[in-house]
Amino acid sequence: MEIRLYNSKTKKKEIFHPVDEENVTMYVCGPTVYGSHHIGNARPAVVFDLLAKLLRNEYKNVTYARNITDVDDKIINAAIEQNVEISEITKKSTNQYHSDMKILNVEDPNKEPYATQFISEMVLFIEDLITKDNAYVSEGHVLFDINSYKSYGDLSSRDPKDMIAGSRVKVQDYKKNPLDFVLWKPSNENEIGWNSPWGRGRPGWHLECSTMILEIFGETIDIHGGGEDLRFPHHENECAQSFCRNDGKQLANFWLHNGMVQMADSKMSKSLGNILLIKDLLNDMPGEVIRLSLMSSHYRQPLKWSDDLVNQSKKTLNTFYSFLDQYEDIDITNINVNEEILSSLSDDINTPKAISVLHSMFKDLKKDPDNIELRSSFIKSANFMGLLFSKPRNWLIKEDSNVDTKVIDELIIERNRARQSKDFSVADDIRDKLLDMGVVLEDKNDITTWKKKND
RNA sequence: GGUUGGAUAACAUAAUGGUAAUGUAUAAGAUUGCAAAUCUUAGAAUGACGGUUCAAUUCCGUCUCUAACCUCCA
C-alpha cells in the first residue's frame, strides 16, 4: 500500500519511497532524561510508533531508532538541585519513560542509543567539521559556523537575517555569528565532562542526533521525526552539521513534525508549569485512554488536552470493551488489519479517520455479533492502533481498584431475590448503594452484570 | 517585528471543485418493574469579505481571531 507523508522539508504530502526497500530507516528525537515525562512527550512516541508499525507492515526490514539524551545542562542542574549523581537522575528518568511507554502500548524501537555512548564519535565528528572549516574553536567552545553552510534556514523556512533582527537571540561574544551553535562546551570541575582536543567538556545538544544517525544508519536516513518545536533550531542544526560532515549528503529525506499538546490554548511546557505527567494521569485512567486521546486529532495539528477529550476516549473504549465482554476470546494471530484502517493511516497517519473506520466496523459488528471474522478483524485493527489489549472483564471492573467483588456479588444476589419477590424499593436501594460504591449494574435478560462507573 | 500553521454543528474531529463523514452531547421513540446497556429516528456546522469558476468549505487575495517557532522544549 502506498504510504504518503507530509514532508516538512518540502511542505508537501509526498509518496514515501525508501532509499533501500530492503532496509527502511527512521530516527526520532527521544526524551532528555532529567525527570518525569508529560503527555507532550508521549505524543511523538505514539505517532511514530504508529508509523513504525505501518512501515513494518509494508517493508520487510524497518529499523527505528529513538535516542535518549542523557547528557544535558538540565540534567546537570537537576543533579545539583537534588544533590545526587547524574546517573541516578538519568537512570530513574529513563526507567520512568520506559514504563510510561509500555503502558501506552508504545512498542520499543529497534535501537535506543544513548548520547553518552557516542562521545568519542562526536569528537571525531567535530574534528571533521573543524578540518572542513565549518566549525571553529573559541574560548574553549567549538562552534558551528552557520555562514559556512549556505542552506542554513531552509528546513525551518527562515532567513538567518530575520532571526537576528528583532529576535531574542543572545549574542555571546565568543560567537562569530549570533546563530552559531555550540558543538562542544567546556565543563567546570563539578560538571560532567570528557577529555577532548579542546579540553574537558561536553557535547552540545544538537550533535548527538547527527552523530548517532551517522553511526547507526549512515549518511542519509529515510525519515526523521520529532516535535514541531524541534524544527528550529534543533533539526536545522542537525541538518547543517550533517550536510557539512557528509560532504553534501542530506541527513534525511523525509522530515516529520508532530504538533504540540496544548493546555487551555497554550502549549504544555515545563517552563509554563502547565504540564500533566503521564505517571500522574495513569492514576486516573488506563494507558489506552491516554493513547486514544492522543490519536484523536491529526498528528500535525495541535491537540487540546481536556477533560472532555479524556471522557470521550474513556467512553469509547468502555463501549468497545462492554461489547467484547459478552463474547469469548478469539485467536487473532493470523487475521489481517482492516484495509481501510491501513489506508487511512497510510495517508499521512490519519488517526481520526482510522478511528472513525473503527467505529463503523464496530457498528457492523453489533449488527452481526456472531461474525467471528468481523470481530477478529475489529480487534486486530484496534490492536494495530495500540488499543484493546486488555481483557474486557478486567477493563470493566478494573481489578486493581479497591472494590470488593465478593460484596458486590452478594448484593447482586440479594437484589435479584428482592426483584423476584417484586420488592422493588429494596432492589432499588441496593442498586443505589452499589452506585455509591462506584458500581453500575446492568440487567441483561436474566443475568445481572456490573462494571465500574465511568468517572 | 520575522517565519509557519490553524479556524467545520453544543464539544471534539475528518474529508471534499458538485449529497460535508465520525464520536460524544441533545431531543423523540422502542426496550426495561425502574434503571443501565442496546436499538430506531431527528435536529444541528465550513470565521468575515472579495476574486476565479457553470459550481468554492475546498483554489487565490484581504481581514479578524488563534497557536507554534525565532531562548530550554516533544
Coordinates of C-alpha atoms (C1' of nucleotides) in Angstrom, one line a residue:
Chain A
M1 CA 0.0 0.0 0.0
E2 CA 1.2 3.4 -0.9
I3 CA 2.3 5.4 2.1
R4 CA 2.0 9.2 1.8
L5 CA 3.6 11.5 4.3
Y6 CA 3.7 15.2 4.8
N7 CA 7.3 16.2 4.5
S8 CA 8.1 19.4 6.5
K9 CA 11.1 19.9 4.3
T10 CA 9.1 20.4 1.1
K11 CA 5.8 21.4 2.8
K12 CA 4.0 18.8 0.7
K13 CA 2.4 15.4 1.1
E14 CA 4.7 13.0 -0.8
I15 CA 4.6 9.4 -1.6
F16 CA 7.1 7.6 0.6
H17 CA 9.9 5.8 -1.1
P18 CA 12.8 4.5 1.0
V19 CA 16.3 4.7 -0.4
D20 CA 16.6 1.0 0.1
E21 CA 13.4 -1.0 0.0
E22 CA 15.2 -3.8 1.9
N23 CA 16.1 -1.6 4.8
V24 CA 13.9 1.3 5.8
T25 CA 15.4 3.7 8.4
M26 CA 13.7 6.1 10.8
Y27 CA 15.1 8.2 13.6
V28 CA 13.0 10.1 16.1
C29 CA 14.2 12.5 18.8
G30 CA 13.5 10.9 22.1
P31 CA 13.4 12.3 25.6
T32 CA 16.0 14.2 27.6
V33 CA 16.1 12.2 30.8
Y34 CA 16.0 14.6 33.7
G35 CA 12.6 14.0 35.3
S36 CA 9.2 12.6 34.8
H37 CA 7.6 12.8 31.3
H38 CA 4.5 14.6 30.3
I39 CA 1.8 13.8 27.7
G40 CA 3.5 16.2 25.3
N41 CA 6.5 13.8 25.4
A42 CA 4.1 10.9 24.7
R43 CA 2.6 12.3 21.5
P44 CA 5.6 11.8 19.2
A45 CA 6.2 8.4 20.8
V46 CA 2.7 7.3 19.9
V47 CA 2.6 8.9 16.5
F48 CA 5.9 7.4 15.4
D49 CA 5.1 4.1 17.0
L50 CA 2.1 4.0 14.6
L51 CA 4.3 5.0 11.7
A52 CA 6.8 2.3 12.6
K53 CA 4.0 -0.3 12.6
L54 CA 2.8 0.9 9.3
L55 CA 6.2 0.7 7.7
R56 CA 6.8 -2.7 9.1
N57 CA 3.5 -3.8 7.6
E58 CA 4.8 -2.6 4.3
Y59 CA 8.5 -3.3 4.3
K60 CA 10.5 -6.3 5.4
N61 CA 13.2 -4.6 7.4
V62 CA 12.5 -1.4 9.2
T63 CA 14.9 0.0 11.7
Y64 CA 13.5 2.6 14.0
A65 CA 15.8 4.4 16.4
R66 CA 14.8 6.7 19.2
N67 CA 17.5 8.2 21.2
I68 CA 17.9 9.0 24.9
T69 CA 19.6 12.3 25.7
D70 CA 21.5 11.6 28.9
V71 CA 23.9 14.5 28.9
D72 CA 22.5 18.0 29.0
D73 CA 22.6 21.1 31.2
K74 CA 19.1 20.3 32.5
I75 CA 20.3 17.0 33.8
I76 CA 23.3 18.6 35.4
N77 CA 21.1 21.2 37.1
A78 CA 18.7 18.5 38.3
A79 CA 21.6 16.6 39.8
I80 CA 22.9 19.7 41.6
E81 CA 19.4 20.6 42.9
Q82 CA 18.7 17.1 44.2
N83 CA 22.3 16.6 45.3
V84 CA 22.6 13.2 43.6
E85 CA 24.8 11.7 40.9
I86 CA 23.8 12.4 37.3
S87 CA 23.5 8.7 36.6
E88 CA 20.8 8.4 39.3
I89 CA 18.8 11.1 37.6
T90 CA 19.1 9.7 34.1
K91 CA 18.5 6.1 35.2
K92 CA 15.4 6.9 37.1
S93 CA 14.0 9.1 34.3
T94 CA 14.8 6.6 31.6
N95 CA 13.1 3.8 33.6
Q96 CA 10.1 6.1 34.1
Y97 CA 10.0 6.7 30.3
H98 CA 10.2 3.1 29.5
S99 CA 7.3 2.2 31.9
D100 CA 5.2 5.1 30.6
M101 CA 5.7 4.0 27.1
K102 CA 4.8 0.4 27.9
I103 CA 1.5 1.4 29.5
L104 CA 0.7 3.5 26.4
N105 CA 1.3 0.4 24.3
V106 CA 4.2 2.0 22.5
E107 CA 6.4 -0.7 21.1
D108 CA 10.1 -0.5 21.8
P109 CA 12.1 1.0 18.9
N110 CA 14.7 -1.3 17.4
K111 CA 17.5 0.8 18.7
E112 CA 17.7 3.2 21.6
P113 CA 21.1 4.9 21.5
Y114 CA 22.3 7.0 24.5
A115 CA 24.2 10.2 23.8
T116 CA 26.9 9.3 26.4
Q117 CA 27.7 6.2 24.4
F118 CA 28.8 8.2 21.4
I119 CA 31.1 10.8 22.9
S120 CA 34.2 9.8 21.0
E121 CA 32.3 9.6 17.8
M122 CA 31.0 13.1 18.5
V123 CA 34.6 14.3 19.0
L124 CA 35.5 12.9 15.7
F125 CA 32.5 14.5 14.1
I126 CA 33.6 17.9 15.4
E127 CA 37.2 17.4 14.3
D128 CA 36.0 16.7 10.9
L129 CA 33.9 19.9 10.8
I130 CA 36.9 21.9 12.0
T131 CA 39.0 20.4 9.3
K132 CA 36.4 21.4 6.7
D133 CA 36.2 24.9 8.1
N134 CA 32.6 24.5 9.2
A135 CA 33.5 24.9 12.8
Y136 CA 35.9 27.0 14.9
V137 CA 37.3 27.0 18.4
S138 CA 36.7 30.0 20.6
E139 CA 37.3 30.3 24.4
G140 CA 37.1 26.6 25.0
H141 CA 34.0 26.2 22.9
V142 CA 33.7 24.7 19.5
L143 CA 31.1 26.4 17.4
F144 CA 29.4 25.6 14.1
D145 CA 29.9 28.4 11.7
I146 CA 26.5 28.9 10.0
N147 CA 28.0 31.2 7.4
S148 CA 29.8 28.1 6.1
Y149 CA 26.6 26.4 5.2
K150 CA 24.6 28.3 2.6
S151 CA 21.3 26.5 3.1
Y152 CA 21.0 27.4 6.8
G153 CA 17.4 28.1 7.5
D154 CA 16.0 26.1 4.6
L155 CA 14.5 23.3 6.7
S156 CA 12.6 25.6 9.0
S157 CA 11.9 28.2 6.3
R158 CA 13.6 31.1 7.9
D159 CA 16.2 33.6 6.9
P160 CA 19.1 34.0 9.3
K161 CA 19.0 37.7 8.8
D162 CA 15.4 38.0 10.0
M163 CA 16.1 35.9 13.0
I164 CA 18.8 38.1 14.2
A165 CA 16.9 41.3 13.6
G166 CA 14.1 41.5 16.0
S167 CA 14.8 38.4 17.9
R168 CA 15.8 37.4 21.4
V169 CA 18.9 35.6 20.3
K170 CA 21.5 36.4 22.9
V171 CA 24.8 37.5 21.4
Q172 CA 27.7 35.7 23.1
D173 CA 30.9 37.4 22.4
Y174 CA 32.7 34.1 21.6
K175 CA 30.4 33.6 18.6
K176 CA 31.3 35.0 15.2
N177 CA 27.6 34.9 14.3
P178 CA 24.8 35.1 16.9
L179 CA 23.2 32.0 15.4
D180 CA 26.4 29.9 15.5
F181 CA 25.7 27.0 17.8
V182 CA 27.7 25.0 20.2
L183 CA 29.2 21.7 19.2
W184 CA 31.4 21.4 22.3
K185 CA 31.3 23.3 25.5
P186 CA 33.8 23.4 28.4
S187 CA 32.8 21.8 31.7
N188 CA 33.6 23.0 35.2
E189 CA 35.2 20.6 37.5
N190 CA 32.0 19.7 39.2
E191 CA 30.2 19.2 35.9
I192 CA 30.2 16.0 33.9
G193 CA 32.8 16.1 31.1
W194 CA 35.0 14.2 28.8
N195 CA 38.5 14.9 27.6
S196 CA 38.8 16.3 24.1
P197 CA 41.3 18.2 21.9
W198 CA 39.6 21.3 23.2
G199 CA 39.8 20.5 26.9
R200 CA 37.5 18.8 29.2
G201 CA 33.9 19.4 28.2
R202 CA 30.7 18.0 26.9
P203 CA 28.8 18.0 23.6
G204 CA 26.2 20.4 22.5
W205 CA 22.7 19.1 22.3
H206 CA 22.3 19.0 18.5
L207 CA 25.3 17.0 17.8
E208 CA 24.2 13.7 19.3
C209 CA 21.5 13.1 16.8
S210 CA 23.7 13.7 13.8
T211 CA 26.4 11.5 15.2
M212 CA 24.2 8.7 16.2
I213 CA 22.4 8.7 12.8
L214 CA 25.7 8.5 11.1
E215 CA 27.0 5.7 13.3
I216 CA 23.8 3.6 13.3
F217 CA 22.5 4.2 9.8
G218 CA 25.0 6.1 7.7
E219 CA 24.8 9.4 5.9
T220 CA 21.1 9.6 4.9
I221 CA 18.0 8.2 6.6
D222 CA 14.5 7.9 5.2
I223 CA 12.6 9.5 7.9
H224 CA 13.5 11.9 10.8
G225 CA 10.8 12.7 13.2
G226 CA 10.2 14.8 16.3
G227 CA 8.1 17.6 17.8
E228 CA 7.3 20.7 15.9
D229 CA 9.2 22.7 18.4
L230 CA 12.4 20.9 17.4
R231 CA 12.2 22.1 13.9
F232 CA 14.2 25.1 14.8
P233 CA 16.9 25.2 16.0
H234 CA 17.4 21.5 16.7
H235 CA 16.7 19.9 13.4
E236 CA 18.0 22.9 11.4
N237 CA 21.3 22.5 13.2
E238 CA 21.4 18.7 12.7
C239 CA 20.8 19.3 9.0
A240 CA 23.6 21.8 8.8
Q241 CA 26.3 19.8 10.6
S242 CA 25.4 16.5 8.9
F243 CA 25.3 18.1 5.5
C244 CA 28.8 19.5 6.0
R245 CA 30.2 16.5 7.7
N246 CA 28.9 14.2 5.0
D247 CA 30.0 16.3 2.0
G248 CA 26.6 17.5 0.9
K249 CA 24.5 14.4 1.6
Q250 CA 21.1 15.2 3.1
L251 CA 20.6 13.9 6.6
A252 CA 17.0 12.8 6.0
N253 CA 14.7 12.6 3.0
F254 CA 11.5 12.9 5.0
W255 CA 11.1 15.3 8.0
L256 CA 8.0 14.7 10.1
H257 CA 6.9 17.0 12.9
N258 CA 4.1 16.5 15.3
G259 CA 2.0 19.3 16.7
M260 CA 2.1 20.4 20.3
V261 CA -0.2 19.3 23.1
Q262 CA -1.9 22.3 24.5
M263 CA -3.4 23.1 27.9
A264 CA -6.2 25.7 27.7
D265 CA -5.0 27.3 24.4
S266 CA -1.3 27.4 25.2
K267 CA 1.4 24.9 24.8
M268 CA 2.2 22.5 27.6
S269 CA 5.7 23.1 28.7
K270 CA 7.7 22.8 31.8
S271 CA 8.6 26.5 31.8
L272 CA 4.9 27.5 31.8
G273 CA 4.3 24.9 34.6
N274 CA 1.2 23.6 32.9
I275 CA 2.3 20.1 32.5
L276 CA 0.4 16.9 33.0
L277 CA 2.7 14.0 33.8
I278 CA 2.0 10.6 32.3
K279 CA 2.5 8.8 35.6
D280 CA 0.0 11.1 37.3
L281 CA -2.6 10.7 34.6
L282 CA -2.2 7.0 34.9
N283 CA -3.6 7.2 38.4
D284 CA -6.9 8.3 36.9
M285 CA -7.1 6.4 33.7
P286 CA -5.7 3.5 31.8
G287 CA -2.9 4.0 29.3
E288 CA -5.2 3.2 26.4
V289 CA -7.4 6.2 27.3
I290 CA -4.4 8.4 27.0
R291 CA -3.3 6.8 23.8
L292 CA -6.8 7.1 22.2
S293 CA -6.9 10.8 23.3
L294 CA -3.6 11.4 21.7
M295 CA -4.7 9.8 18.5
S296 CA -8.0 11.7 18.3
S297 CA -6.6 14.5 16.3
H298 CA -4.3 14.5 13.4
Y299 CA -0.7 14.4 14.4
R300 CA 0.3 17.7 12.7
Q301 CA -2.5 19.6 14.5
P302 CA -2.2 21.0 17.9
L303 CA -4.1 18.8 20.4
K304 CA -6.0 20.5 23.2
W305 CA -5.9 18.3 26.3
S306 CA -9.2 18.5 28.2
D307 CA -11.5 16.5 30.5
D308 CA -14.0 16.2 27.7
L309 CA -11.4 14.6 25.4
V310 CA -10.4 12.1 28.1
N311 CA -14.0 11.3 29.0
Q312 CA -14.9 10.7 25.4
S313 CA -12.0 8.4 24.9
K314 CA -12.9 6.5 28.1
K315 CA -16.5 6.2 26.9
T316 CA -15.5 4.9 23.5
L317 CA -13.2 2.2 25.0
N318 CA -15.8 1.3 27.6
T319 CA -18.3 0.8 24.8
F320 CA -15.9 -1.4 22.9
Y321 CA -14.9 -3.5 25.9
S322 CA -18.5 -3.8 27.1
F323 CA -19.4 -5.4 23.8
L324 CA -16.4 -7.7 23.7
D325 CA -17.1 -8.7 27.3
Q326 CA -20.1 -10.7 26.1
Y327 CA -18.1 -13.0 23.9
E328 CA -15.3 -15.5 24.3
D329 CA -11.7 -14.5 23.5
I330 CA -10.7 -15.3 19.9
D331 CA -7.3 -16.0 18.3
I332 CA -6.4 -13.2 16.0
T333 CA -2.9 -14.2 15.2
N334 CA -3.4 -14.8 11.5
I335 CA -6.0 -12.1 11.0
N336 CA -5.3 -9.1 8.8
V337 CA -5.7 -5.5 9.8
N338 CA -8.7 -3.9 8.1
E339 CA -7.7 -2.4 4.7
E340 CA -9.5 0.9 5.3
I341 CA -7.7 1.4 8.6
L342 CA -4.4 0.8 6.9
S343 CA -5.2 3.1 4.0
S344 CA -6.3 5.8 6.4
L345 CA -3.1 5.5 8.4
S346 CA -1.1 5.3 5.2
D347 CA -2.5 8.7 4.3
D348 CA -0.2 10.8 6.5
I349 CA -1.1 8.9 9.6
N350 CA -4.7 10.0 9.6
T351 CA -5.7 8.6 13.0
P352 CA -9.0 10.4 13.3
K353 CA -10.1 8.8 10.1
A354 CA -8.8 5.4 11.2
I355 CA -10.8 5.8 14.5
S356 CA -13.9 6.6 12.5
V357 CA -13.4 3.5 10.5
L358 CA -13.0 1.5 13.7
H359 CA -16.4 2.9 14.8
S360 CA -18.0 1.9 11.6
M361 CA -16.5 -1.6 11.9
F362 CA -18.0 -1.7 15.4
K363 CA -21.4 -0.7 14.1
D364 CA -21.3 -3.5 11.6
L365 CA -20.1 -5.9 14.3
K366 CA -23.0 -5.0 16.6
K367 CA -25.4 -5.9 13.8
D368 CA -23.7 -9.2 13.3
P369 CA -22.1 -10.1 16.6
D370 CA -21.5 -13.7 15.9
N371 CA -19.5 -13.0 12.9
I372 CA -16.1 -14.2 14.1
E373 CA -14.3 -12.8 11.0
L374 CA -15.6 -9.3 11.7
R375 CA -14.9 -9.5 15.3
S376 CA -11.3 -10.7 14.8
S377 CA -10.7 -8.0 12.3
F378 CA -12.0 -5.4 14.6
I379 CA -9.8 -6.4 17.4
K380 CA -6.8 -6.9 15.2
S381 CA -7.2 -3.4 13.7
A382 CA -7.7 -1.8 17.1
N383 CA -4.6 -3.7 18.3
F384 CA -2.7 -2.3 15.3
M385 CA -3.5 1.1 16.6
G386 CA -2.4 0.2 20.1
L387 CA -5.8 -0.3 21.6
L388 CA -8.0 -3.1 23.1
F389 CA -5.2 -5.1 24.5
S390 CA -6.9 -5.6 27.9
K391 CA -9.2 -8.4 28.8
P392 CA -12.7 -6.9 28.6
R393 CA -13.7 -8.1 32.1
N394 CA -10.6 -6.7 33.6
W395 CA -11.1 -3.4 31.9
L396 CA -14.7 -3.1 33.0
I397 CA -14.2 -4.0 36.6
K398 CA -10.6 -2.7 36.9
E399 CA -9.5 -5.4 39.3
D400 CA -6.7 -3.2 40.6
S401 CA -9.2 -0.9 42.1
N402 CA -10.3 -1.3 45.6
V403 CA -13.8 -2.6 45.1
D404 CA -14.6 -5.9 46.9
T405 CA -16.1 -8.2 44.2
K406 CA -17.4 -10.6 46.8
V407 CA -19.5 -7.9 48.5
I408 CA -20.8 -6.8 45.1
D409 CA -21.8 -10.3 44.1
E410 CA -23.6 -10.8 47.3
L411 CA -25.5 -7.6 46.9
I412 CA -26.5 -8.5 43.4
I413 CA -27.9 -11.9 44.6
E414 CA -29.8 -10.1 47.3
R415 CA -31.2 -7.6 44.9
N416 CA -32.3 -10.2 42.4
R417 CA -34.1 -12.0 45.2
A418 CA -35.9 -8.8 46.0
R419 CA -36.7 -8.3 42.4
Q420 CA -38.2 -11.8 42.1
S421 CA -40.5 -11.1 45.0
K422 CA -41.3 -7.7 43.4
D423 CA -39.9 -5.9 46.3
F424 CA -38.6 -3.1 44.0
S425 CA -37.9 -0.5 46.6
V426 CA -35.4 -2.8 48.3
A427 CA -33.9 -3.7 44.9
D428 CA -33.5 -0.1 44.0
D429 CA -31.9 0.7 47.4
I430 CA -29.3 -1.9 46.7
R431 CA -28.6 -0.6 43.3
D432 CA -28.2 2.9 44.7
K433 CA -25.9 1.5 47.4
L434 CA -23.8 -0.1 44.7
L435 CA -23.8 3.0 42.7
D436 CA -22.3 4.9 45.7
M437 CA -19.6 2.3 45.6
G438 CA -18.9 3.2 42.0
V439 CA -20.6 0.1 40.6
V440 CA -23.1 0.2 37.8
L441 CA -25.5 -2.7 37.3
E442 CA -26.8 -4.0 34.0
D443 CA -29.7 -6.4 33.8
K444 CA -29.4 -8.3 30.6
N445 CA -32.1 -10.9 30.1
D446 CA -31.8 -12.9 33.3
I447 CA -28.2 -12.1 34.0
T448 CA -27.0 -9.1 36.0
T449 CA -23.5 -7.9 35.3
W450 CA -21.7 -4.9 36.7
K451 CA -18.9 -2.6 35.8
K452 CA -17.1 0.3 37.4
K453 CA -18.8 3.7 37.0
N454 CA -17.1 5.7 34.3
D455 CA -16.0 8.8 36.2
Chain B
rG1 C1' 8.9 42.6 14.4
rG2 C1' 10.1 37.9 11.3
rU3 C1' 8.6 32.7 10.0
rU4 C1' 5.0 28.7 9.7
rG5 C1' 0.2 26.7 10.6
rG6 C1' -5.0 26.7 12.1
rA7 C1' -10.5 28.4 12.1
rU8 C1' -16.1 22.9 10.1
rA9 C1' -22.7 21.7 14.5
rA10 C1' -23.0 22.3 21.8
rC11 C1' -17.9 19.9 22.1
rA12 C1' -14.2 17.1 19.6
rU13 C1' -12.6 15.8 14.9
rA14 C1' -12.1 14.1 9.3
rA15 C1' -13.0 14.8 4.1
rU16 C1' -14.0 17.2 -0.5
rG17 C1' -14.0 21.9 -7.0
rG18 C1' -20.5 19.2 -7.3
rU19 C1' -25.3 15.0 -1.4
rA20 C1' -19.9 17.7 4.3
rA21 C1' -18.3 11.9 7.4
rU22 C1' -17.4 10.1 12.7
rG23 C1' -17.8 10.1 18.0
rU24 C1' -19.8 12.5 22.3
rA25 C1' -23.7 15.6 23.9
rU26 C1' -29.1 16.9 22.9
rA27 C1' -34.3 15.6 21.5
rA28 C1' -38.2 11.8 20.3
rG29 C1' -39.5 6.7 20.4
rA30 C1' -38.6 1.2 21.3
rU31 C1' -37.0 -1.9 25.3
rU32 C1' -36.9 -2.1 31.0
rG33 C1' -40.8 -3.1 37.3
rC34 C1' -37.5 1.4 37.4
rA35 C1' -32.6 2.0 35.6
rA36 C1' -28.2 0.8 32.8
rA37 C1' -26.9 -1.0 28.3
rU38 C1' -28.8 -1.5 23.5
rC39 C1' -31.8 -0.3 19.1
rU40 C1' -34.5 3.3 15.7
rU41 C1' -35.1 8.3 14.3
rA42 C1' -34.3 13.6 14.4
rG43 C1' -32.3 18.4 14.9
rA44 C1' -27.5 20.8 14.5
rA45 C1' -21.6 23.1 11.1
rU46 C1' -17.5 25.0 6.7
rG47 C1' -14.7 32.7 10.9
rA48 C1' -15.7 37.6 7.7
rC49 C1' -15.4 40.0 2.9
rG50 C1' -14.0 39.8 -2.2
rG51 C1' -12.0 37.1 -6.8
rU52 C1' -11.5 32.8 -10.4
rU53 C1' -15.4 29.1 -11.8
rC54 C1' -21.4 26.7 -14.6
rA55 C1' -20.3 25.4 -9.4
rA56 C1' -15.8 27.3 -3.8
rU57 C1' -16.0 24.9 2.6
rU58 C1' -12.0 23.3 -0.8
rC59 C1' -8.1 27.4 -5.3
rC60 C1' -6.4 32.9 -5.0
rG61 C1' -6.5 37.7 -2.3
rU62 C1' -7.6 40.8 2.0
rC63 C1' -9.2 41.0 7.1
rU64 C1' -10.3 39.1 12.1
rC65 C1' -9.2 35.6 15.8
rU66 C1' -5.8 31.9 17.4
rA67 C1' -1.5 28.7 18.1
rA68 C1' 3.7 27.3 17.4
rC69 C1' 8.8 28.8 16.5
rC70 C1' 12.6 32.9 16.5
rU71 C1' 15.8 31.2 24.3
rC72 C1' 15.4 25.3 27.1
rC73 C1' 11.3 22.3 25.0
rA74 C1' 8.3 16.8 22.4

